[in-house]
PDB file of C-alpha atoms in Angstrom:
ATOM      1  CA  MET A   1       2.595 -12.797   2.341  1.00  0.00           C
ATOM      2  CA  ILE A   2       3.874  -9.832   0.502  1.00  0.00           C
ATOM      3  CA  ASN A   3       1.847  -8.701  -2.330  1.00  0.00           C
ATOM      4  CA  SER A   4       1.474  -6.055  -5.220  1.00  0.00           C
ATOM      5  CA  ARG A   5      -1.245  -4.013  -3.623  1.00  0.00           C
ATOM      6  CA  LEU A   6       0.960  -1.296  -2.731  1.00  0.00           C
ATOM      7  CA  ALA A   7       2.826  -1.005  -5.937  1.00  0.00           C
ATOM      8  CA  VAL A   8      -0.462  -1.212  -7.913  1.00  0.00           C
ATOM      9  CA  ALA A   9      -2.154   1.493  -5.634  1.00  0.00           C
ATOM     10  CA  VAL A  10       1.061   3.733  -6.181  1.00  0.00           C
ATOM     11  CA  HIS A  11       0.851   3.240  -9.939  1.00  0.00           C
ATOM     12  CA  ILE A  12      -3.087   4.089  -9.944  1.00  0.00           C
ATOM     13  CA  LEU A  13      -2.332   7.438  -8.021  1.00  0.00           C
ATOM     14  CA  ALA A  14       0.853   8.278  -9.974  1.00  0.00           C
ATOM     15  CA  LEU A  15      -1.749   7.888 -13.225  1.00  0.00           C
ATOM     16  CA  ILE A  16      -4.404  10.075 -11.786  1.00  0.00           C
ATOM     17  CA  SER A  17      -1.939  12.393 -10.623  1.00  0.00           C
ATOM     18  CA  SER A  18      -0.227  12.710 -14.265  1.00  0.00           C
ATOM     19  CA  SER A  19      -3.585  13.064 -16.174  1.00  0.00           C
ATOM     20  CA  LYS A  20      -3.865  16.604 -15.547  1.00  0.00           C
ATOM     21  CA  GLY A  21      -7.691  16.305 -14.602  1.00  0.00           C
ATOM     22  CA  GLU A  22      -8.642  14.138 -17.486  1.00  0.00           C
ATOM     23  CA  PRO A  23     -10.928  11.360 -16.010  1.00  0.00           C
ATOM     24  CA  LEU A  24      -9.277   8.015 -16.319  1.00  0.00           C
ATOM     25  CA  SER A  25     -11.536   4.920 -16.334  1.00  0.00           C
ATOM     26  CA  SER A  26     -10.782   1.867 -14.524  1.00  0.00           C
ATOM     27  CA  GLU A  27     -10.089   0.218 -17.676  1.00  0.00           C
ATOM     28  CA  MET A  28      -7.862   2.494 -18.727  1.00  0.00           C
ATOM     29  CA  ILE A  29      -5.800   2.291 -15.504  1.00  0.00           C
ATOM     30  CA  ALA A  30      -6.149  -1.525 -15.690  1.00  0.00           C
ATOM     31  CA  GLY A  31      -4.435  -1.324 -19.153  1.00  0.00           C
ATOM     32  CA  SER A  32      -1.481   0.374 -17.794  1.00  0.00           C
ATOM     33  CA  VAL A  33      -1.299  -1.848 -14.805  1.00  0.00           C
ATOM     34  CA  ASN A  34      -1.875  -4.794 -16.875  1.00  0.00           C
ATOM     35  CA  THR A  35      -4.442  -6.246 -14.652  1.00  0.00           C
ATOM     36  CA  ASN A  36      -8.380  -6.443 -14.386  1.00  0.00           C
ATOM     37  CA  PRO A  37     -10.439  -3.444 -13.968  1.00  0.00           C
ATOM     38  CA  VAL A  38     -12.238  -5.047 -11.039  1.00  0.00           C
ATOM     39  CA  VAL A  39      -8.677  -5.181  -9.192  1.00  0.00           C
ATOM     40  CA  ILE A  40      -8.335  -1.307 -10.078  1.00  0.00           C
ATOM     41  CA  ARG A  41     -11.992  -0.570  -8.714  1.00  0.00           C
ATOM     42  CA  ARG A  42     -11.415  -2.472  -5.542  1.00  0.00           C
ATOM     43  CA  LEU A  43      -7.900  -0.799  -4.826  1.00  0.00           C
ATOM     44  CA  THR A  44      -9.336   2.663  -5.970  1.00  0.00           C
ATOM     45  CA  GLY A  45     -12.265   2.061  -3.372  1.00  0.00           C
ATOM     46  CA  LEU A  46      -9.814   1.409  -0.473  1.00  0.00           C
ATOM     47  CA  LEU A  47      -7.915   4.633  -1.617  1.00  0.00           C
ATOM     48  CA  ARG A  48     -11.010   6.412  -1.359  1.00  0.00           C
ATOM     49  CA  LYS A  49     -11.861   5.196   1.883  1.00  0.00           C
ATOM     50  CA  ALA A  50      -8.722   6.302   3.181  1.00  0.00           C
ATOM     51  CA  GLY A  51      -9.118   9.796   1.834  1.00  0.00           C
ATOM     52  CA  LEU A  52      -6.758   9.702  -0.685  1.00  0.00           C
ATOM     53  CA  LEU A  53      -9.140   9.876  -3.770  1.00  0.00           C
ATOM     54  CA  GLU A  54     -12.467  11.274  -4.536  1.00  0.00           C
ATOM     55  CA  THR A  55     -15.094  10.016  -6.911  1.00  0.00           C
ATOM     56  CA  GLN A  56     -18.249  11.318  -8.019  1.00  0.00           C
ATOM     57  CA  ALA A  57     -21.500   8.989  -8.769  1.00  0.00           C
ATOM     58  CA  GLY A  58     -22.002   8.832 -12.382  1.00  0.00           C
ATOM     59  CA  ARG A  59     -18.747  10.374 -13.477  1.00  0.00           C
ATOM     60  CA  THR A  60     -15.728   8.291 -14.795  1.00  0.00           C
ATOM     61  CA  GLY A  61     -12.454   8.823 -12.911  1.00  0.00           C
ATOM     62  CA  ALA A  62     -11.180  10.002  -9.643  1.00  0.00           C
ATOM     63  CA  ILE A  63      -9.048  13.078  -8.353  1.00  0.00           C
ATOM     64  CA  LEU A  64      -6.691  13.213  -5.695  1.00  0.00           C
ATOM     65  CA  THR A  65      -7.728  14.645  -2.357  1.00  0.00           C
ATOM     66  CA  LYS A  66      -4.237  15.892  -1.600  1.00  0.00           C
ATOM     67  CA  GLU A  67      -1.168  17.157  -3.556  1.00  0.00           C
ATOM     68  CA  PRO A  68       1.210  14.278  -4.620  1.00  0.00           C
ATOM     69  CA  ALA A  69       3.931  15.930  -2.177  1.00  0.00           C
ATOM     70  CA  ASN A  70       1.320  15.289   0.618  1.00  0.00           C
ATOM     71  CA  ILE A  71       0.649  11.653   0.188  1.00  0.00           C
ATOM     72  CA  THR A  72       3.195   9.406   1.548  1.00  0.00           C
ATOM     73  CA  LEU A  73       3.737   5.953   0.637  1.00  0.00           C
ATOM     74  CA  LEU A  74       3.127   4.917   4.401  1.00  0.00           C
ATOM     75  CA  MET A  75      -0.288   6.395   3.626  1.00  0.00           C
ATOM     76  CA  VAL A  76      -0.893   4.416   0.785  1.00  0.00           C
ATOM     77  CA  TYR A  77       0.365   1.356   2.338  1.00  0.00           C
ATOM     78  CA  ARG A  78      -2.126   1.543   5.321  1.00  0.00           C
ATOM     79  CA  ALA A  79      -4.962   2.276   2.847  1.00  0.00           C
ATOM     80  CA  VAL A  80      -4.493  -0.852   0.882  1.00  0.00           C
ATOM     81  CA  GLU A  81      -2.518  -3.449   3.066  1.00  0.00           C
ATOM     82  CA  PRO A  82      -4.335  -5.494   5.807  1.00  0.00           C
ATOM     83  CA  LYS A  83      -4.072  -4.183   9.195  1.00  0.00           C
ATOM     84  CA  GLU A  84      -1.735  -6.866  10.269  1.00  0.00           C
ATOM     85  CA  ASP A  85       1.942  -6.438  10.650  1.00  0.00           C
ATOM     86  CA  LEU A  86       4.098  -7.767   7.839  1.00  0.00           C
ATOM     87  CA  PHE A  87       5.608 -10.619   9.535  1.00  0.00           C
ATOM     88  CA  MET A  88       3.273 -13.205  11.631  1.00  0.00           C
ATOM     89  CA  MET A  89       4.458 -15.440  14.060  1.00  0.00           C
ATOM     90  CA  HIS A  90       3.537 -18.961  13.389  1.00  0.00           C
ATOM     91  CA  GLU A  91       1.039 -20.397  15.852  1.00  0.00           C
ATOM     92  CA  SER A  92       1.323 -22.963  18.575  1.00  0.00           C
ATOM     93  CA  PRO A  93       5.112 -24.066  18.632  1.00  0.00           C
ATOM     94  CA  ASN A  94       5.730 -27.129  20.801  1.00  0.00           C
ATOM     95  CA  PRO A  95       6.239 -25.548  24.268  1.00  0.00           C
ATOM     96  CA  ASP A  96       8.045 -28.740  25.321  1.00  0.00           C
ATOM     97  CA  CYS A  97      10.843 -28.036  22.585  1.00  0.00           C
ATOM     98  CA  PRO A  98      13.533 -25.499  23.937  1.00  0.00           C
ATOM     99  CA  ILE A  99      13.376 -23.595  20.581  1.00  0.00           C
ATOM    100  CA  GLY A 100       9.747 -23.906  20.337  1.00  0.00           C
ATOM    101  CA  ARG A 101       9.366 -22.350  23.681  1.00  0.00           C
ATOM    102  CA  GLU A 102      11.264 -19.425  23.108  1.00  0.00           C
ATOM    103  CA  ILE A 103      11.156 -18.632  19.173  1.00  0.00           C
ATOM    104  CA  GLN A 104       8.113 -16.351  19.320  1.00  0.00           C
ATOM    105  CA  THR A 105       9.647 -14.057  22.110  1.00  0.00           C
ATOM    106  CA  THR A 106      12.942 -14.404  20.261  1.00  0.00           C
ATOM    107  CA  LEU A 107      11.582 -13.307  16.883  1.00  0.00           C
ATOM    108  CA  GLU A 108       9.214 -10.569  18.278  1.00  0.00           C
ATOM    109  CA  THR A 109      11.638  -7.819  18.716  1.00  0.00           C
ATOM    110  CA  THR A 110      13.487  -8.512  15.356  1.00  0.00           C
ATOM    111  CA  PHE A 111      10.113  -8.638  13.419  1.00  0.00           C
ATOM    112  CA  SER A 112       8.914  -5.236  15.127  1.00  0.00           C
ATOM    113  CA  ARG A 113      12.112  -3.518  14.146  1.00  0.00           C
ATOM    114  CA  ALA A 114      11.599  -4.886  10.828  1.00  0.00           C
ATOM    115  CA  GLN A 115       8.171  -3.496  10.576  1.00  0.00           C
ATOM    116  CA  GLN A 116       9.210  -0.131  12.131  1.00  0.00           C
ATOM    117  CA  ALA A 117      12.169   0.146   9.526  1.00  0.00           C
ATOM    118  CA  LEU A 118       9.509  -0.526   6.491  1.00  0.00           C
ATOM    119  CA  GLU A 119       7.195   2.182   7.918  1.00  0.00           C
ATOM    120  CA  THR A 120      10.010   4.778   8.430  1.00  0.00           C
ATOM    121  CA  GLU A 121      10.917   4.393   4.989  1.00  0.00           C
ATOM    122  CA  LEU A 122       7.453   4.538   3.425  1.00  0.00           C
ATOM    123  CA  ALA A 123       6.785   7.686   5.687  1.00  0.00           C
ATOM    124  CA  ALA A 124       9.801   9.693   4.143  1.00  0.00           C
ATOM    125  CA  GLU A 125       8.975   8.649   0.421  1.00  0.00           C
ATOM    126  CA  THR A 126       5.948  10.646  -1.119  1.00  0.00           C
ATOM    127  CA  LEU A 127       3.873  10.336  -4.546  1.00  0.00           C
ATOM    128  CA  ALA A 128       5.636  13.392  -5.756  1.00  0.00           C
ATOM    129  CA  ASP A 129       9.100  11.638  -5.157  1.00  0.00           C
ATOM    130  CA  VAL A 130       7.799   8.530  -7.315  1.00  0.00           C
ATOM    131  CA  ILE A 131       6.428  10.744  -9.964  1.00  0.00           C
ATOM    132  CA  HIS A 132       9.594  12.929  -9.989  1.00  0.00           C
ATOM    133  CA  ARG A 133      11.880   9.722 -10.571  1.00  0.00           C
ATOM    134  CA  LEU A 134       9.233   8.544 -13.215  1.00  0.00           C
ATOM    135  CA  GLY A 135       9.900  11.606 -15.137  1.00  0.00           C
ATOM    136  CA  ALA A 136       5.937  12.299 -15.203  1.00  0.00           C
ATOM    137  CA  LYS A 137       5.073  16.179 -15.039  1.00  0.00           C
TER     138      LYS A 137
END
């Protein structure tokens, strides 16, 4: 299932980038995203683990570890999305059915191409591109 983790993670990074070094609390970010601060802390932890954010114990806020132009949306996607492919095959189709027997191998190529197209598009877009379109400086 496609969810909003990627969009929220990009929102977090754009806010941090546009804060000009001012520390932003998870509560403040949650207010902008309109979600619970726990969601923000969870995603911030994943972004930190992926090396996109840096935090310091006992201090509010986080900073980007790279310039926005060097953070692709693919990097963010890989940081916050499960490691499985976008499209999952259903399990155990009926091998006695001519469709069930062939459906998985038939769809594998299409699903693989779709996954690759998504990743190619995300790799071509940076956080700086997003910030530019937002009008944030």
